[in-house]
Tab-separated table of C-alpha atoms (C1' of nucleotides) in Angstrom:
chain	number	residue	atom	x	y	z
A	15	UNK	CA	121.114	101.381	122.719
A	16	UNK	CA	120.206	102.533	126.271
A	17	UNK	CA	116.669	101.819	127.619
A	18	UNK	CA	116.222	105.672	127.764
A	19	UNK	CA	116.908	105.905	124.035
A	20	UNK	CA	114.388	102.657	123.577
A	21	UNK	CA	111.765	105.066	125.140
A	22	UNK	CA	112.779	107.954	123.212
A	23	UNK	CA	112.703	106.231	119.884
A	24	UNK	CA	109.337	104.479	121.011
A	25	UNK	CA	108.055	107.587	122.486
A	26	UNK	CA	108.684	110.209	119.511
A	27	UNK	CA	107.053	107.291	116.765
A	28	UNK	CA	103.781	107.785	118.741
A	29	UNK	CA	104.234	104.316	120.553
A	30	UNK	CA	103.280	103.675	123.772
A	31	UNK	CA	106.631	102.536	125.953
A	32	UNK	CA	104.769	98.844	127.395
A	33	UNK	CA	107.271	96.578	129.121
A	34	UNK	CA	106.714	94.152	126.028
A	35	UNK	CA	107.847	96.478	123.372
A	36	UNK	CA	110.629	98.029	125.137
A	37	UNK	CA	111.855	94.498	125.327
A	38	UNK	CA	110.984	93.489	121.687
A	39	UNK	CA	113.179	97.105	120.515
A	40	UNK	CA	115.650	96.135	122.678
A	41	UNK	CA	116.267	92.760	121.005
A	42	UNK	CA	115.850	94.018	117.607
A	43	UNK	CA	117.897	97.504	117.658
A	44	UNK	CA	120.615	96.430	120.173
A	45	UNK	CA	122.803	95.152	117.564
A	46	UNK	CA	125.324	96.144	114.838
A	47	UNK	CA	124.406	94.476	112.046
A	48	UNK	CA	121.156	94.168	110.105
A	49	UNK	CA	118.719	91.503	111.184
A	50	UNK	CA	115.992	89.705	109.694
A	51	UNK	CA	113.242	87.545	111.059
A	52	UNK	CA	109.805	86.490	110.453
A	53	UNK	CA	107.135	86.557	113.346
A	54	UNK	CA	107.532	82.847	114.402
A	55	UNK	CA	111.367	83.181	114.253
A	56	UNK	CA	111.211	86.274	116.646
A	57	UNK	CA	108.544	84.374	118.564
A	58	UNK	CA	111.096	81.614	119.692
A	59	UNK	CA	114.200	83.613	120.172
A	60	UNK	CA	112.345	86.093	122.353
A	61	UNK	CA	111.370	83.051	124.577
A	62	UNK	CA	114.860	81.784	124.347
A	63	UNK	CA	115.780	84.968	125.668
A	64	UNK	CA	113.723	86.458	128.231
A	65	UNK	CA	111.704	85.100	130.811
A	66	UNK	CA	108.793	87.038	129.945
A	67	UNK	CA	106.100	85.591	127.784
A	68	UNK	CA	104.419	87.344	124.644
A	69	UNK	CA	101.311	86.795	122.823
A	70	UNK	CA	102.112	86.000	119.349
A	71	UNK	CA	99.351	88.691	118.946
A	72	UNK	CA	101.863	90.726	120.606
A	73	UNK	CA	104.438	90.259	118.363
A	74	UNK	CA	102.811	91.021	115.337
A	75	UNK	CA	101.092	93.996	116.336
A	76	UNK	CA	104.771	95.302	117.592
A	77	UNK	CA	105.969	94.535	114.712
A	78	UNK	CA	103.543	96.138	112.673
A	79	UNK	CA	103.485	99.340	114.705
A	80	UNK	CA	107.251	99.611	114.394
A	81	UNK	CA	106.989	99.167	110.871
A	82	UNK	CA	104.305	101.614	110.093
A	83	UNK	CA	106.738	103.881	112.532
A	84	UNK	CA	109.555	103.254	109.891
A	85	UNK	CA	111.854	101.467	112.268
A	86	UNK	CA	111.708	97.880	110.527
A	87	UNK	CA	111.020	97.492	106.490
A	88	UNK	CA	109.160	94.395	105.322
A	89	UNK	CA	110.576	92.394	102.610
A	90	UNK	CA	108.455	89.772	100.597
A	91	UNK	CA	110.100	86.536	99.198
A	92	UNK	CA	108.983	83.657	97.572
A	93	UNK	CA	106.955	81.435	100.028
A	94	UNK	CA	104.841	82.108	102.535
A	95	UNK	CA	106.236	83.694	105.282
A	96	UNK	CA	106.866	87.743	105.461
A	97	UNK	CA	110.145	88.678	106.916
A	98	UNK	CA	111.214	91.837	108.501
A	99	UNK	CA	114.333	93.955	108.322
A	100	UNK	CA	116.172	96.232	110.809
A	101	UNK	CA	117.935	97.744	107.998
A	102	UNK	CA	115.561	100.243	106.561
A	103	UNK	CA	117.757	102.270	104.480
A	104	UNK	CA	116.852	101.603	100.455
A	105	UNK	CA	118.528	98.203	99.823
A	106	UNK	CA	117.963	95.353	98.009
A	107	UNK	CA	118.559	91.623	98.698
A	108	UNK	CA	120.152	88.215	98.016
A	109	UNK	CA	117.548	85.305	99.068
A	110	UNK	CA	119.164	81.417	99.118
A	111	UNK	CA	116.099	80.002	98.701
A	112	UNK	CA	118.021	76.264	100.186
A	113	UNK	CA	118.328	78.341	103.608
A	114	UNK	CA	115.209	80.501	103.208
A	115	UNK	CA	117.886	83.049	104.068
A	116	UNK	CA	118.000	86.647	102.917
A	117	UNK	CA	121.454	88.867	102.882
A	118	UNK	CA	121.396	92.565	102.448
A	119	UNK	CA	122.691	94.270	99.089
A	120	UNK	CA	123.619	97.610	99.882
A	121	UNK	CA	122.008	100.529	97.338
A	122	UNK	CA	125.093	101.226	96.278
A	123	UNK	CA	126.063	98.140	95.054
A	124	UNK	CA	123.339	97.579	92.339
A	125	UNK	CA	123.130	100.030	89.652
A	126	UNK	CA	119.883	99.812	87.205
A	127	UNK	CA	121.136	101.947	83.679
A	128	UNK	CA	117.508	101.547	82.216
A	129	UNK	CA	114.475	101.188	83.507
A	130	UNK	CA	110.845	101.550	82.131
A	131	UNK	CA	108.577	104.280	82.405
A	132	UNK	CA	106.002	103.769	84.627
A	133	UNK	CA	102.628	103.488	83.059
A	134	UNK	CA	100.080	106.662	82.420
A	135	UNK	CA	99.214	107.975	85.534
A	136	UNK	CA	101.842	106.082	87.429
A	137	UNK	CA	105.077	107.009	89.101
A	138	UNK	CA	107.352	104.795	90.620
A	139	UNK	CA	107.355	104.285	94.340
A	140	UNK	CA	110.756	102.197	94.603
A	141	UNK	CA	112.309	99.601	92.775
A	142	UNK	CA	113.365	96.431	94.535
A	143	UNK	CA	115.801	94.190	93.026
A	144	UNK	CA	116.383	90.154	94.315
A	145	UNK	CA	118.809	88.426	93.226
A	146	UNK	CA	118.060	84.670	93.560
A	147	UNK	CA	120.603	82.423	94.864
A	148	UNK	CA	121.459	78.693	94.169
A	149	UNK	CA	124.404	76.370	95.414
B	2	UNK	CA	95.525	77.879	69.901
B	3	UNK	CA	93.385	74.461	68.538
B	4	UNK	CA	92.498	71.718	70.589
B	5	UNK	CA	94.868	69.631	69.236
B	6	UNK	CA	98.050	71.853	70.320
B	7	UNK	CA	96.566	71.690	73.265
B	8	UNK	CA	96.665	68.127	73.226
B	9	UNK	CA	100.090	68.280	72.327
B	10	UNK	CA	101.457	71.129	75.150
B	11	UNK	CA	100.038	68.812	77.448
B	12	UNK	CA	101.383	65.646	76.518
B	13	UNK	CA	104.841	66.685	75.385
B	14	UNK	CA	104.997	68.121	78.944
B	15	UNK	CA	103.862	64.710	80.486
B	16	UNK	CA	100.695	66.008	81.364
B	17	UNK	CA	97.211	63.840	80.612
B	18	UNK	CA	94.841	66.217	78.410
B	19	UNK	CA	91.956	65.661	81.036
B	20	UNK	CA	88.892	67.711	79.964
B	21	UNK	CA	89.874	69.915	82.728
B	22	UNK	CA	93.197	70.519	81.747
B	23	UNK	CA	92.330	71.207	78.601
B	24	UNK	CA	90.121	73.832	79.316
B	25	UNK	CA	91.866	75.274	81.832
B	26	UNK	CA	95.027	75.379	79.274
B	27	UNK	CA	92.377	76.812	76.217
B	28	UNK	CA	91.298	79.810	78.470
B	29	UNK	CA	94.718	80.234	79.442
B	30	UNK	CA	96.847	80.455	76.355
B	31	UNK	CA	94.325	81.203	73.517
B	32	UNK	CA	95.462	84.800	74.170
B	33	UNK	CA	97.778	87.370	72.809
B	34	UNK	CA	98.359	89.089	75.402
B	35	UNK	CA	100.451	88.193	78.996
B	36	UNK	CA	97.426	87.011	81.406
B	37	UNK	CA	97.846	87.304	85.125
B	38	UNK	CA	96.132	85.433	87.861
B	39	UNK	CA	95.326	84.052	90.940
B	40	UNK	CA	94.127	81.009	91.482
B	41	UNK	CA	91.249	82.906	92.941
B	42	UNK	CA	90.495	84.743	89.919
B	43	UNK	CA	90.991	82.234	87.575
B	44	UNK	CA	88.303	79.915	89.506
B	45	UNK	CA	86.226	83.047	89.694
B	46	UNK	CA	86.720	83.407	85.556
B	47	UNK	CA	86.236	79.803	84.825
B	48	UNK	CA	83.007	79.322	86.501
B	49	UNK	CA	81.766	82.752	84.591
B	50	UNK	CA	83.231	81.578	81.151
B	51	UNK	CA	82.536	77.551	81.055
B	52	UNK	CA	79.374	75.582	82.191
B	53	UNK	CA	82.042	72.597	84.161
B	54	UNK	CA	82.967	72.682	87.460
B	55	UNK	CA	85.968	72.749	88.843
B	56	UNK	CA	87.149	71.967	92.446
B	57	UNK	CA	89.592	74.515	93.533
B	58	UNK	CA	92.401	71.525	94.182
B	59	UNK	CA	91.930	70.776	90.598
B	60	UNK	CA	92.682	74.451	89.631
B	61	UNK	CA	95.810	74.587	92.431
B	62	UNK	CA	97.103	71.123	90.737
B	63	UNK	CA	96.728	72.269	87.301
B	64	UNK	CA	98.350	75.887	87.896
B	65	UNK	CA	101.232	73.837	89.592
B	66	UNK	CA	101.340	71.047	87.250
B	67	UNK	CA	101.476	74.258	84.194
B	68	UNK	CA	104.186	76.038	85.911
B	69	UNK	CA	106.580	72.953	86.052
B	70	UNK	CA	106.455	71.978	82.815
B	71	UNK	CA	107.162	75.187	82.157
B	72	UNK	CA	103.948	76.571	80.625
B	73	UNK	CA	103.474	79.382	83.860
B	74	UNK	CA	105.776	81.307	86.107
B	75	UNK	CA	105.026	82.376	89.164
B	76	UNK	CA	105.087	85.648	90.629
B	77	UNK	CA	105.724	86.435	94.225
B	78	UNK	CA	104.669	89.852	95.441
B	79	UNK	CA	103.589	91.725	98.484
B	80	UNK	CA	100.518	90.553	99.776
B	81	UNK	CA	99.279	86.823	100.333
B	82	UNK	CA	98.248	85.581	97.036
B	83	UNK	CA	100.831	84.233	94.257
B	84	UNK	CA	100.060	85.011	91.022
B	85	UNK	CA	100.995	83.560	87.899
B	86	UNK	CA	102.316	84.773	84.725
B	87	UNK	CA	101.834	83.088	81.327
B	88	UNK	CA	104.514	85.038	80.124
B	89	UNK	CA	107.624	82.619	80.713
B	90	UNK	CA	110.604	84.540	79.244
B	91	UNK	CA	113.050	85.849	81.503
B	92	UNK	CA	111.141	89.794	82.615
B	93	UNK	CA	110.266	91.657	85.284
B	94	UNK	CA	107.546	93.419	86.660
B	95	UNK	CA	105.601	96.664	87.705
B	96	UNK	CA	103.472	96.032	90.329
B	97	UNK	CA	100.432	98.465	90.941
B	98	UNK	CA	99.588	97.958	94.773
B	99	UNK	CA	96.708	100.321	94.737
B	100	UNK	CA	95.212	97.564	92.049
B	101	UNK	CA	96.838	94.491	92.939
B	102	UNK	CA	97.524	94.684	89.270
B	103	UNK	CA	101.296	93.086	88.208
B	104	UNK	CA	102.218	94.390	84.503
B	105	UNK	CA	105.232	92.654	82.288
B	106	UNK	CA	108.485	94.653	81.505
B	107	UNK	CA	110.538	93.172	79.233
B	108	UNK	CA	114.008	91.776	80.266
B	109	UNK	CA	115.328	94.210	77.759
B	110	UNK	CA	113.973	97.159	79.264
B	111	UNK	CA	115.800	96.720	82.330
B	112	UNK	CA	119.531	97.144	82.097
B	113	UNK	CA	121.541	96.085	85.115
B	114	UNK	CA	124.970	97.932	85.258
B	115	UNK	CA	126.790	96.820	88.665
B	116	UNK	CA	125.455	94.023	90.236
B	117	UNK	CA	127.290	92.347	93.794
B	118	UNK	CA	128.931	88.549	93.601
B	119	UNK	CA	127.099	85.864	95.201
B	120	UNK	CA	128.197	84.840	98.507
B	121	UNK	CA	130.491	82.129	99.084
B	122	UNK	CA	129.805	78.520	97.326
B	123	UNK	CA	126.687	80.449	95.792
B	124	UNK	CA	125.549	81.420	92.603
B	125	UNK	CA	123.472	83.725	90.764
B	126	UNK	CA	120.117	81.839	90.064
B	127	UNK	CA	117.887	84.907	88.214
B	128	UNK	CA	117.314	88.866	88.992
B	129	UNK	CA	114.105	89.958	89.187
B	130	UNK	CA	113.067	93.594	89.642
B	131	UNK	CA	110.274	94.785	91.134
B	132	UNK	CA	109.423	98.343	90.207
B	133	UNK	CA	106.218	99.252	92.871
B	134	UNK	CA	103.788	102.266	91.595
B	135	UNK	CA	102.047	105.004	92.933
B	136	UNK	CA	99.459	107.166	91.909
C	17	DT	C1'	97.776	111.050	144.248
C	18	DT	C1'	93.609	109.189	142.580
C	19	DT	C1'	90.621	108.789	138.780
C	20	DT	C1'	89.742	108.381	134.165
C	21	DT	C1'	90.470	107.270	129.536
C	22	DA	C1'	92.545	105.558	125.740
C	23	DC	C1'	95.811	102.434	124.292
C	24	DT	C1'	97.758	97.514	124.868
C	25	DT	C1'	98.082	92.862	125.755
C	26	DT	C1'	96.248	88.489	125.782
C	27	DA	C1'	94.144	83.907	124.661
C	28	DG	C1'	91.593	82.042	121.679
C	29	DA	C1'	88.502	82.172	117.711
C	30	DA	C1'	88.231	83.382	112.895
C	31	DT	C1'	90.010	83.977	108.388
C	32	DT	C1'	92.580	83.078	104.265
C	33	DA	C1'	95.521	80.744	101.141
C	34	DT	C1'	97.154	76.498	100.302
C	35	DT	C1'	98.061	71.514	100.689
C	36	DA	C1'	96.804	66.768	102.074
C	37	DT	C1'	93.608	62.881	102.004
C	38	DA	C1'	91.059	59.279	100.368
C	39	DA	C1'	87.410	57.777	97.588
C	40	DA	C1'	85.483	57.943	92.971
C	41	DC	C1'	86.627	58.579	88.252
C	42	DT	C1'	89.021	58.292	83.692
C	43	DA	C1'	92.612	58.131	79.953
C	44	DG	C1'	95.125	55.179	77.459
C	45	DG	C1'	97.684	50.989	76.986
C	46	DA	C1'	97.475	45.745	77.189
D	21	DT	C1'	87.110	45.549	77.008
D	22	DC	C1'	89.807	45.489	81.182
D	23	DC	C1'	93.354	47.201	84.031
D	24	DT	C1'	96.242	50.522	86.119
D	25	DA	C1'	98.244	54.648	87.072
D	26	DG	C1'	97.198	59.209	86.981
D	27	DT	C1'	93.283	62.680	88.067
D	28	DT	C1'	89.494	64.940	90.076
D	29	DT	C1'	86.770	65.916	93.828
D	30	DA	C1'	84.898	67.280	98.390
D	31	DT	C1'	86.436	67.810	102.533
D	32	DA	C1'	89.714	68.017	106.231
D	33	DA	C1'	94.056	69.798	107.674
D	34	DT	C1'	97.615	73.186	108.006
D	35	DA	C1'	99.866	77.545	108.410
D	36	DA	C1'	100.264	82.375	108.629
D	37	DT	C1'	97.906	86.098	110.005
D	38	DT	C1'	94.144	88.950	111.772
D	39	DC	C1'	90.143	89.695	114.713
D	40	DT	C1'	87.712	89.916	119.107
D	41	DA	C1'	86.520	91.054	123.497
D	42	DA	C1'	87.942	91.017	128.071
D	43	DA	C1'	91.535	92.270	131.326
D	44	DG	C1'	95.469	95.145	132.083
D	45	DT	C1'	98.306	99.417	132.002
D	46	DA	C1'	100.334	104.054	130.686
D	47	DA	C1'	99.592	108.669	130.892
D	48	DA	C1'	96.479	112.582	131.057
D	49	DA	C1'	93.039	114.893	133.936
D	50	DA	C1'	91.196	116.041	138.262
DNA sequence: TTTTTACTTTAGAATTATTATAAACTAGGA
DNA sequence: TCCTAGTTTATAATAATTCTAAAGTAAAAA
């Protein structure tokens, strides 16, 4: 992804293009395949990386701003951290709980046959399926 | 559930019945129904329903110490807090984020049809589905 | 282009949930 | 009853995240 498209993409979500986010979409989108992280794990590979420096501040609230803007998904596992995930297309996930790891499960390859009505006055959002791993 | 199954839960499960424990455990699973919690709540509950004190380690170690022998699960879901679950059979959960409010589904009213192979030198520990409401 | 304004970044403080610590206490066996 | 290991407790520590307020910067207005 060209810097021009990093603007565009910042630009048409409502986000201000600041050297620090175009350098934080850069890292995250300029790749093929899906990528997840937590806030301290993008933290140190952004130092590894660059030779600017980011508030961790920074960080979250670019992280947060690109989720609310739809171009990351947040995915909540067991423990303590939250992790984030470039693919946001409806998916679900494996999580090895021995690597704190999660692996994408593409939509397709889960199929629910029979699932409960939501309750009075309800409707269901999404449903999110984890599959739990062990060795 | 009398005092003296109490007794027994406990110490079958290697657990001293300390007067704490066992009150904790007789406002815990003299119910019918599936109780959810945080330890938050609970400590907020117990110091409405019972004239003892507890310190809030004592209500973390007890939760933990419950869950594994097996007398709680544990529920991860978005947000900060864990919950817990006396409801230990294999099920799943809707999860009301406009309440914070997690509701039981049975195990049988989820059917899983298609369902991806672990990765490599992994196995399947547990599914669990997360069906997330809106209004 | 300069000025202005609103949005951002930053370092550090604050908050929140949870766990660790170490001293005082207690259940249950010897 | 005495002893010992397991428990409880208050408090400190930790960890992830959010808040704050000052300094900086992008983009609109003049």
């Amino acid at each position: 992804m060209k810097k021009i498209d990093i603007f565009k993409k910042l630009r048409s979500s409502g986000l201000r293009p600041t050297k620090q986010r175009v350098e934080i979409a850069k890292f995250l989108f300029e790749r093929d395949k899906t990528f997840h992280f937590t806030v301290e794990s993008l933290d140190k590979l952004l130092a590894k990386r660059t030779t600017s420096k980011f508030a961790l501040a920074t960080i979250y609230n670019t992280v947060h701003a690109f989720k609310k803007a739809g171009h990351l998904s947040e995915v909540e596992v067991r423990g303590k951290k939250t992790y984030f995930d470039t693919n946001i297309t409806n998916h679900h996930h494996f999580y090895d709980s021995e690597t704190c790891e999660l692996i994408d499960i593409d939509a397709n390859d889960v199929v629910i046959q029979k699932i409960p009505k939501a309750p009075n006055g309800k409707k269901i959002k999404n449903v999110e399926v984890f599959i739990n791993l062990k060795n």
